[in-house]
PDB file of C-alpha atoms in Angstrom:
ATOM      1  CA  MET A  19      -6.332  21.262   9.794  1.00 76.00           C
ATOM      2  CA  HIS A  20      -4.553  19.036   7.143  1.00 85.00           C
ATOM      3  CA  GLU A  21      -1.114  17.515   6.327  1.00 91.00           C
ATOM      4  CA  ILE A  22      -0.013  16.951   2.792  1.00 94.00           C
ATOM      5  CA  LYS A  23       2.883  14.379   1.905  1.00 97.00           C
ATOM      6  CA  VAL A  24       4.107  13.835  -1.454  1.00 98.00           C
ATOM      7  CA  ASP A  25       6.826  12.000  -3.120  1.00 98.00           C
ATOM      8  CA  PHE A  26       8.144  10.778  -6.418  1.00 98.00           C
ATOM      9  CA  ARG A  27       8.557   7.040  -6.808  1.00 98.00           C
ATOM     10  CA  ILE A  28      10.293   4.727  -9.328  1.00 98.00           C
ATOM     11  CA  VAL A  29       9.024   1.200  -8.530  1.00 97.00           C
ATOM     12  CA  ASP A  30       9.553  -2.407  -9.479  1.00 94.00           C
ATOM     13  CA  PHE A  31      12.967  -1.990 -11.298  1.00 97.00           C
ATOM     14  CA  ASP A  32      15.174  -4.893 -11.934  1.00 94.00           C
ATOM     15  CA  CYS A  33      18.557  -3.270 -11.369  1.00 96.00           C
ATOM     16  CA  SER A  34      20.195  -1.796  -8.353  1.00 96.00           C
ATOM     17  CA  VAL A  35      19.043   1.309  -6.476  1.00 96.00           C
ATOM     18  CA  GLU A  36      22.480   2.616  -7.087  1.00 97.00           C
ATOM     19  CA  GLU A  37      21.940   2.207 -10.891  1.00 98.00           C
ATOM     20  CA  ILE A  38      18.761   4.270 -10.788  1.00 98.00           C
ATOM     21  CA  THR A  39      20.311   6.792  -8.731  1.00 98.00           C
ATOM     22  CA  SER A  40      23.488   7.024 -10.873  1.00 98.00           C
ATOM     23  CA  THR A  41      21.299   7.297 -14.077  1.00 98.00           C
ATOM     24  CA  VAL A  42      18.991   9.914 -12.755  1.00 98.00           C
ATOM     25  CA  GLY A  43      21.669  11.938 -11.094  1.00 97.00           C
ATOM     26  CA  ILE A  44      19.784  12.708  -7.790  1.00 97.00           C
ATOM     27  CA  ASN A  45      20.160  10.960  -4.335  1.00 98.00           C
ATOM     28  CA  PRO A  46      16.822   9.415  -3.253  1.00 98.00           C
ATOM     29  CA  THR A  47      15.316  10.433   0.355  1.00 98.00           C
ATOM     30  CA  LYS A  48      14.451   6.683   0.632  1.00 97.00           C
ATOM     31  CA  VAL A  49      14.793   3.388  -0.963  1.00 97.00           C
ATOM     32  CA  TYR A  50      13.284  -0.168  -0.543  1.00 95.00           C
ATOM     33  CA  VAL A  51      14.890  -3.158  -1.846  1.00 95.00           C
ATOM     34  CA  LYS A  52      13.144  -6.347  -2.959  1.00 95.00           C
ATOM     35  CA  GLY A  53      13.679  -9.175  -0.456  1.00 93.00           C
ATOM     36  CA  GLU A  54      14.148  -7.211   2.547  1.00 94.00           C
ATOM     37  CA  TYR A  55      12.391  -7.844   5.564  1.00 93.00           C
ATOM     38  CA  VAL A  56      10.003  -5.181   7.103  1.00 90.00           C
ATOM     39  CA  THR A  57       8.024  -5.022  10.332  1.00 89.00           C
ATOM     40  CA  VAL A  58       4.564  -3.703   9.958  1.00 85.00           C
ATOM     41  CA  GLY A  59       3.129  -3.647  13.573  1.00 88.00           C
ATOM     42  CA  LYS A  60       3.405  -7.092  14.895  1.00 92.00           C
ATOM     43  CA  SER A  61       4.002  -8.789  11.504  1.00 92.00           C
ATOM     44  CA  ARG A  62       7.155  -9.244   9.450  1.00 93.00           C
ATOM     45  CA  ARG A  63       6.749  -8.990   5.641  1.00 92.00           C
ATOM     46  CA  LEU A  64       9.175  -9.532   2.782  1.00 93.00           C
ATOM     47  CA  ARG A  65       9.464  -6.576   0.289  1.00 93.00           C
ATOM     48  CA  LYS A  66       7.989  -7.551  -2.908  1.00 93.00           C
ATOM     49  CA  GLU A  67       9.420  -4.761  -4.880  1.00 95.00           C
ATOM     50  CA  ASN A  68      12.284  -2.263  -5.384  1.00 97.00           C
ATOM     51  CA  MET A  69      11.386   1.328  -4.752  1.00 97.00           C
ATOM     52  CA  TRP A  70      13.373   4.705  -5.447  1.00 98.00           C
ATOM     53  CA  ILE A  71      11.632   7.601  -3.598  1.00 98.00           C
ATOM     54  CA  LEU A  72      12.221  11.373  -3.812  1.00 98.00           C
ATOM     55  CA  GLU A  73      10.394  13.108  -0.889  1.00 98.00           C
ATOM     56  CA  SER A  74       9.129  16.553  -0.901  1.00 97.00           C
ATOM     57  CA  GLN A  75      10.821  18.735   1.821  1.00 97.00           C
ATOM     58  CA  SER A  76       7.995  21.489   1.665  1.00 94.00           C
ATOM     59  CA  ASN A  77       6.195  22.267   4.961  1.00 92.00           C
ATOM     60  CA  ASP A  78       3.177  19.671   5.364  1.00 90.00           C
ATOM     61  CA  THR A  79       0.622  22.230   5.746  1.00 86.00           C
ATOM     62  CA  LEU A  80       1.453  23.829   2.138  1.00 90.00           C
ATOM     63  CA  SER A  81      -0.557  23.161  -0.791  1.00 91.00           C
ATOM     64  CA  LEU A  82      -0.517  20.020  -2.884  1.00 94.00           C
ATOM     65  CA  GLU A  83       0.721  21.953  -5.969  1.00 94.00           C
ATOM     66  CA  THR A  84       3.407  23.317  -3.823  1.00 95.00           C
ATOM     67  CA  HIS A  85       4.773  19.914  -3.005  1.00 96.00           C
ATOM     68  CA  LEU A  86       4.341  18.785  -6.810  1.00 97.00           C
ATOM     69  CA  GLU A  87       6.177  21.813  -8.039  1.00 96.00           C
ATOM     70  CA  GLU A  88       9.145  21.356  -5.708  1.00 97.00           C
ATOM     71  CA  LEU A  89       9.564  17.753  -6.970  1.00 98.00           C
ATOM     72  CA  ALA A  90       9.264  18.908 -10.591  1.00 98.00           C
ATOM     73  CA  GLU A  91      11.870  21.458  -9.920  1.00 97.00           C
ATOM     74  CA  LYS A  92      14.222  18.789  -8.606  1.00 98.00           C
ATOM     75  CA  ILE A  93      13.542  16.513 -11.676  1.00 98.00           C
ATOM     76  CA  LYS A  94      13.756  19.150 -14.755  1.00 97.00           C
ATOM     77  CA  PRO A  95      17.539  19.474 -14.642  1.00 98.00           C
ATOM     78  CA  HIS A  96      17.842  15.706 -15.001  1.00 98.00           C
ATOM     79  CA  PHE A  97      14.688  15.333 -17.145  1.00 98.00           C
ATOM     80  CA  ASP A  98      16.248  13.380 -20.003  1.00 98.00           C
ATOM     81  CA  MET A  99      17.444  10.479 -17.601  1.00 98.00           C
ATOM     82  CA  PHE A 100      14.386  10.424 -15.598  1.00 98.00           C
ATOM     83  CA  LYS A 101      12.371  10.026 -18.919  1.00 98.00           C
ATOM     84  CA  LEU A 102      14.557   7.440 -19.932  1.00 97.00           C
ATOM     85  CA  VAL A 103      14.080   5.574 -16.366  1.00 98.00           C
ATOM     86  CA  CYS A 104      10.326   6.296 -16.410  1.00 98.00           C
ATOM     87  CA  ASN A 105       9.731   5.006 -19.638  1.00 96.00           C
ATOM     88  CA  LYS A 106      11.248   1.663 -18.641  1.00 97.00           C
ATOM     89  CA  TYR A 107       9.669   1.317 -15.175  1.00 98.00           C
ATOM     90  CA  TYR A 108       6.585   2.147 -13.472  1.00 98.00           C
ATOM     91  CA  SER A 109       6.636   5.860 -11.749  1.00 98.00           C
ATOM     92  CA  GLU A 110       4.185   8.008  -9.800  1.00 98.00           C
ATOM     93  CA  PHE A 111       3.796  10.990  -7.843  1.00 98.00           C
ATOM     94  CA  ALA A 112       2.299   9.572  -4.673  1.00 98.00           C
ATOM     95  CA  CYS A 113       0.131  12.182  -2.487  1.00 97.00           C
ATOM     96  CA  ARG A 114      -1.394  11.653   0.612  1.00 97.00           C
ATOM     97  CA  ILE A 115      -3.715  14.104   2.203  1.00 93.00           C
ATOM     98  CA  TYR A 116      -4.481  13.969   5.954  1.00 92.00           C
ATOM     99  CA  LEU A 117      -7.563  15.580   7.099  1.00 88.00           C
ATOM    100  CA  LYS A 118      -7.536  16.012  10.872  1.00 83.00           C
ATOM    101  CA  LYS A 119     -10.520  18.256  11.426  1.00 75.00           C
ATOM    102  CA  VAL A 120     -12.880  18.482   8.627  1.00 72.00           C
ATOM    103  CA  SER A 121     -14.069  22.230   7.865  1.00 71.00           C
ATOM    104  CA  GLU A 122     -14.706  24.302   5.015  1.00 67.00           C
ATOM    105  CA  GLU A 123     -11.016  26.014   5.840  1.00 68.00           C
ATOM    106  CA  SER A 124      -9.318  22.592   6.368  1.00 67.00           C
ATOM    107  CA  ILE A 125      -9.910  21.071   3.188  1.00 76.00           C
ATOM    108  CA  PRO A 126      -7.194  21.653   0.652  1.00 81.00           C
ATOM    109  CA  SER A 127      -7.660  22.434  -2.941  1.00 82.00           C
ATOM    110  CA  VAL A 128      -6.098  20.025  -5.571  1.00 88.00           C
ATOM    111  CA  HIS A 129      -4.875  22.115  -8.464  1.00 89.00           C
ATOM    112  CA  LEU A 130      -2.402  20.920 -11.110  1.00 94.00           C
ATOM    113  CA  SER A 131      -0.714  23.388 -13.260  1.00 94.00           C
ATOM    114  CA  ALA A 132      -0.483  22.977 -16.976  1.00 95.00           C
ATOM    115  CA  ASP A 133       3.234  22.717 -16.786  1.00 95.00           C
ATOM    116  CA  PHE A 134       2.966  19.950 -14.107  1.00 96.00           C
ATOM    117  CA  THR A 135       0.628  17.849 -16.360  1.00 97.00           C
ATOM    118  CA  LYS A 136       2.838  18.174 -19.256  1.00 97.00           C
ATOM    119  CA  LEU A 137       5.702  16.865 -17.076  1.00 97.00           C
ATOM    120  CA  LEU A 138       3.571  14.057 -15.656  1.00 97.00           C
ATOM    121  CA  SER A 139       2.622  13.056 -19.314  1.00 97.00           C
ATOM    122  CA  GLN A 140       6.060  13.339 -20.652  1.00 97.00           C
ATOM    123  CA  LEU A 141       7.558  11.013 -17.866  1.00 98.00           C
ATOM    124  CA  SER A 142       4.807   8.905 -18.450  1.00 97.00           C
ATOM    125  CA  SER A 143       3.998   8.889 -14.603  1.00 98.00           C
ATOM    126  CA  GLU A 144       0.848   8.490 -12.799  1.00 98.00           C
ATOM    127  CA  LEU A 145      -0.695  10.752 -10.227  1.00 98.00           C
ATOM    128  CA  ASP A 146      -1.911   8.994  -7.008  1.00 98.00           C
ATOM    129  CA  ILE A 147      -3.988  10.921  -4.599  1.00 96.00           C
ATOM    130  CA  ASP A 148      -5.104   9.195  -1.332  1.00 96.00           C
ATOM    131  CA  ILE A 149      -7.217  11.294   1.315  1.00 92.00           C
ATOM    132  CA  TYR A 150      -7.508   9.945   4.824  1.00 91.00           C
ATOM    133  CA  MET A 151      -9.860  11.213   7.516  1.00 87.00           C
ATOM    134  CA  LEU A 152      -7.964  11.221  10.852  1.00 84.00           C
TER     135      LEU A 152
END
């Protein structure tokens, strides 16, 4: 059994979240603002960077490729504006794979289509894949 979570992030920009949103033409599903306080467990921390996040809405049990393609399809109609922003600020597709019960059937495949790797390159974005054993 596994769960997959994927989002696209634009990070550490020096303008407002609203300016990023206005430029790319899509509303984020989540934002973090530098200087805000966040509570993690019992500690309270200050956010060190701005972050604009577009999360995949696909079912958590679907393939990594399905999540990545969903996000790519949301970005493609606004590609030129995303490229402008991503060439100026750090961006990544952040993937988390949670393995709950390890068996041959529960280990998801990691497959990236040629179209997706081309998009990744054109945006100058990175791909981060973290795997957690629960």
